[in-house]
Amino acid sequence: KAGVTQTPRYLIKTRGQQVTLSCSPISGHRSVSWYQQTPGQGLQFLFEYFSETQRNKGNFPGRFSGRQFSNSRSEMNVSTLELGDSALYLCASSLVQATNTEAFFGQGTRLTVV
Amino acid sequence: KNQVEQSPQSLIILEGKNCTLQCNYTVSPFSNLRWYKQDTGRGPVSLTIMTFSENTKSNGRYTATLDADTKQSSLHITASQLSDSASYICVVTLNTGGFKTIFGAGTRLFVKA
């Protein structure tokens, strides 16, 4: 069965712009989590969605938001981009809540803010 | 403070040799601990997941151990291969009524021919 699909794979944006990233989970998985990974900070949890509801949220500013659709696909949005938002954004899907079951990661979206 | 610390930060070994990576945590109350392998530029791939009652779990040449009393875990790689070169990330989940995930900074492993 198909894995977790993230689009786009690479993205270059200008400071101040906004960006939307997409994540399609494994078929049947209802939980999608988003993470930011930078060389300096490692993997950091952004938020988790389950059945279209945000269940957990990390310590990120309100510029970072997300949503989940009825088909479990999820999008995350970053507004007013800053240089420090340059990172690999990963999403992971799992059958139920990500933190209690195995999570499968996508390949990530590499965002560069210039 | 809930923390997950991994050591060493990086490691270089020769192909065919064994190695052990360490993960110490101060997370409470503990729910589970997972080890992930992440190749450069790719998403992490799960190696093992252990709950409080499990003290060892294997996945091919990878064997993870967990000592819940001392809050330590290790990942042992046997007969290393060049393809084992990657970052290995320890992830601990705590359950305080809701689940929270704490990530270690990872150990970067280089396997040389």
Coordinates of C-alpha atoms in Angstrom, one line a residue:
Chain A
K1 CA 0.0 0.0 0.0
A2 CA 1.1 3.5 -0.6
G3 CA 3.1 5.3 2.1
V4 CA 2.7 8.8 3.4
T5 CA 2.9 11.4 0.6
Q6 CA 4.0 14.9 1.1
T7 CA 3.9 17.7 -1.5
P8 CA 5.7 19.5 -2.7
R9 CA 9.1 18.0 -1.9
Y10 CA 11.0 21.3 -2.3
L11 CA 9.9 24.9 -1.9
I12 CA 11.6 28.2 -2.0
K13 CA 9.7 31.2 -0.6
T14 CA 10.5 34.8 0.2
R15 CA 10.4 36.3 3.7
G16 CA 6.9 37.6 4.5
Q17 CA 5.1 35.2 2.2
Q18 CA 2.9 32.3 3.3
V19 CA 3.1 28.7 2.3
T20 CA 0.8 25.6 2.4
L21 CA 2.2 22.1 2.6
S22 CA 0.2 19.0 2.0
C23 CA 0.3 15.5 3.5
S24 CA -1.7 12.4 2.4
P25 CA -1.6 9.7 5.1
I26 CA -1.5 6.0 4.5
S27 CA -5.0 4.7 3.5
G28 CA -7.0 4.0 6.7
H29 CA -4.9 6.1 8.9
R30 CA -6.8 8.8 10.7
S31 CA -4.1 10.6 12.6
V32 CA -1.6 13.0 11.0
S33 CA 1.2 14.8 12.9
W34 CA 3.5 17.5 11.7
Y35 CA 7.1 18.1 12.7
Q36 CA 9.8 20.7 11.9
Q37 CA 13.3 19.5 11.6
T38 CA 16.3 21.8 11.6
P39 CA 20.0 21.1 12.1
G40 CA 20.1 23.1 15.3
Q41 CA 16.9 22.1 16.9
G42 CA 16.3 18.6 15.7
L43 CA 12.8 17.3 15.3
Q44 CA 10.1 19.4 17.0
F45 CA 6.4 18.6 17.2
L46 CA 4.1 21.1 15.6
F47 CA 0.6 19.6 15.9
E48 CA -1.5 16.5 15.5
Y49 CA -4.9 16.0 13.9
F50 CA -7.3 13.2 14.4
S51 CA -10.7 13.0 12.8
E52 CA -10.4 16.6 11.6
T53 CA -9.7 17.9 15.1
Q54 CA -6.4 19.2 16.4
R55 CA -5.6 16.9 19.4
N56 CA -2.1 18.1 20.4
K57 CA -0.1 21.2 19.7
G58 CA 3.6 22.0 20.2
N59 CA 5.2 25.3 21.2
F60 CA 5.1 27.2 17.9
P61 CA 3.7 30.6 17.2
G62 CA 0.3 31.1 15.7
R63 CA 1.8 31.7 12.3
F64 CA 1.9 27.9 12.1
S65 CA -1.5 26.4 11.6
G66 CA -3.0 23.2 10.1
R67 CA -6.2 21.4 9.3
Q68 CA -7.4 18.0 8.4
F69 CA -10.0 17.0 5.9
S70 CA -12.6 14.3 6.0
N71 CA -10.4 12.0 3.9
S72 CA -7.7 12.4 6.6
R73 CA -5.5 14.5 4.3
S74 CA -3.9 17.3 6.1
E75 CA -2.4 20.7 5.3
M76 CA -0.2 23.0 7.3
N77 CA 0.1 26.7 6.7
V78 CA 2.9 29.0 7.7
S79 CA 2.1 32.7 7.3
T80 CA 4.5 35.7 7.3
L81 CA 7.5 33.5 6.7
E82 CA 10.8 34.2 8.5
L83 CA 14.3 33.1 7.6
G84 CA 14.2 30.8 10.6
D85 CA 11.3 28.8 9.2
S86 CA 13.7 27.2 6.7
A87 CA 13.5 23.5 7.6
L88 CA 12.5 20.0 6.6
Y89 CA 8.8 19.7 7.4
L90 CA 7.7 16.1 8.1
C91 CA 4.3 14.6 8.5
A92 CA 3.6 11.2 10.0
S93 CA 0.4 9.2 9.9
S94 CA -0.9 6.5 12.2
L95 CA -4.1 4.5 12.7
V96 CA -5.0 6.3 15.9
Q97 CA -3.3 8.9 18.0
A98 CA 0.3 9.1 16.8
T99 CA 2.0 9.1 20.1
N100 CA 0.5 5.8 21.2
T101 CA 0.9 3.8 18.1
E102 CA 3.5 3.4 15.3
A103 CA 3.8 6.4 13.1
F104 CA 5.0 6.3 9.5
F105 CA 6.8 9.4 8.2
G106 CA 6.6 10.9 4.7
Q107 CA 9.7 12.1 2.9
G108 CA 9.2 15.6 4.0
T109 CA 9.0 19.0 2.3
R110 CA 12.2 21.0 2.3
L111 CA 11.3 24.7 2.7
T112 CA 13.8 27.4 2.1
V113 CA 13.0 31.0 3.0
V114 CA 15.1 33.6 1.3
Chain B
K1 CA 11.9 18.8 33.1
N2 CA 11.1 16.2 30.5
Q3 CA 14.2 15.5 28.5
V4 CA 15.7 12.9 26.2
E5 CA 19.5 12.8 25.8
Q6 CA 21.3 10.7 23.3
S7 CA 25.0 9.8 23.1
P8 CA 27.3 9.9 21.4
Q9 CA 26.4 12.8 19.2
S10 CA 28.2 11.1 16.3
L11 CA 30.1 7.9 15.8
I12 CA 32.3 6.5 13.1
I13 CA 32.8 2.7 12.8
L14 CA 34.2 0.2 10.3
E15 CA 31.9 -1.9 8.2
G16 CA 31.2 -5.2 9.9
K17 CA 31.7 -3.9 13.4
N18 CA 29.0 -3.6 16.1
C19 CA 28.0 -0.5 17.9
T20 CA 25.7 0.7 20.7
L21 CA 23.9 4.0 20.9
Q22 CA 22.5 5.3 24.1
C23 CA 19.4 7.2 25.1
N24 CA 18.7 8.5 28.6
Y25 CA 15.4 10.1 29.5
T26 CA 13.9 12.0 32.4
V27 CA 10.4 11.7 31.1
S28 CA 7.5 10.9 33.4
P29 CA 5.0 9.3 33.3
F30 CA 6.5 7.1 30.7
S31 CA 4.3 5.6 27.9
N32 CA 6.6 4.2 25.3
L33 CA 10.1 4.6 23.7
R34 CA 10.8 4.4 20.0
W35 CA 14.0 4.3 17.9
Y36 CA 13.9 5.7 14.4
K37 CA 16.5 5.6 11.6
Q38 CA 16.7 8.7 9.4
D39 CA 18.7 8.7 6.2
T40 CA 19.9 12.1 5.0
G41 CA 17.0 14.0 3.3
R42 CA 14.4 11.4 4.1
G43 CA 11.8 10.9 6.7
P44 CA 12.5 8.8 9.8
V45 CA 11.7 5.1 9.7
S46 CA 10.6 3.2 12.8
L47 CA 13.0 0.5 14.1
T48 CA 11.4 -0.5 17.4
I49 CA 8.8 0.6 19.9
M50 CA 8.8 -0.6 23.5
T51 CA 6.4 -0.1 26.3
F52 CA 7.1 0.0 30.0
S53 CA 6.9 -3.8 30.4
E54 CA 9.3 -4.6 27.5
N55 CA 13.0 -4.7 28.1
T56 CA 14.3 -5.8 24.7
K57 CA 13.1 -5.8 21.1
S58 CA 14.8 -6.8 17.9
N59 CA 14.4 -5.8 14.3
G60 CA 16.9 -7.7 12.2
R61 CA 20.4 -6.5 13.1
Y62 CA 18.9 -3.9 15.4
T63 CA 18.3 -4.7 19.0
A64 CA 16.8 -2.1 21.4
T65 CA 16.9 -2.5 25.2
L66 CA 15.0 -0.6 27.8
D67 CA 15.6 -0.2 31.5
A68 CA 12.6 1.6 32.9
D69 CA 14.0 1.8 36.4
T70 CA 17.2 3.7 35.3
K71 CA 15.4 5.3 32.4
Q72 CA 17.9 4.2 29.9
S73 CA 17.6 2.7 26.5
S74 CA 20.2 1.4 24.0
L75 CA 20.2 0.5 20.4
H76 CA 22.7 -2.2 19.4
I77 CA 23.6 -2.6 15.7
T78 CA 25.3 -5.9 14.8
A79 CA 27.6 -6.4 11.9
S80 CA 27.2 -2.9 10.6
Q81 CA 26.7 -2.2 6.9
L82 CA 27.4 0.9 4.8
S83 CA 23.6 1.4 4.6
D84 CA 23.5 1.8 8.3
S85 CA 25.0 5.3 7.9
A86 CA 22.2 7.5 9.2
S87 CA 20.9 9.4 12.1
Y88 CA 19.2 7.4 14.9
I89 CA 16.6 9.2 16.9
C90 CA 15.2 8.1 20.3
V91 CA 11.7 9.3 20.9
V92 CA 9.9 9.0 24.3
T93 CA 6.2 9.5 24.8
L94 CA 4.7 10.4 28.2
N95 CA 1.1 10.2 29.1
T96 CA -0.2 12.9 31.4
G97 CA -3.8 12.4 30.5
G98 CA -2.8 13.4 26.9
F99 CA 0.2 12.1 25.0
K100 CA 3.3 14.2 24.6
T101 CA 6.3 13.3 22.5
I102 CA 9.9 14.2 23.3
F103 CA 12.6 13.7 20.7
G104 CA 16.3 13.2 21.3
A105 CA 18.7 15.1 19.2
G106 CA 19.9 11.9 17.5
T107 CA 23.2 10.1 17.0
R108 CA 24.8 10.5 13.6
L109 CA 26.4 7.1 12.6
F110 CA 29.0 6.9 9.8
V111 CA 29.9 3.4 8.7
K112 CA 33.2 3.3 6.7
A113 CA 34.3 0.6 4.3

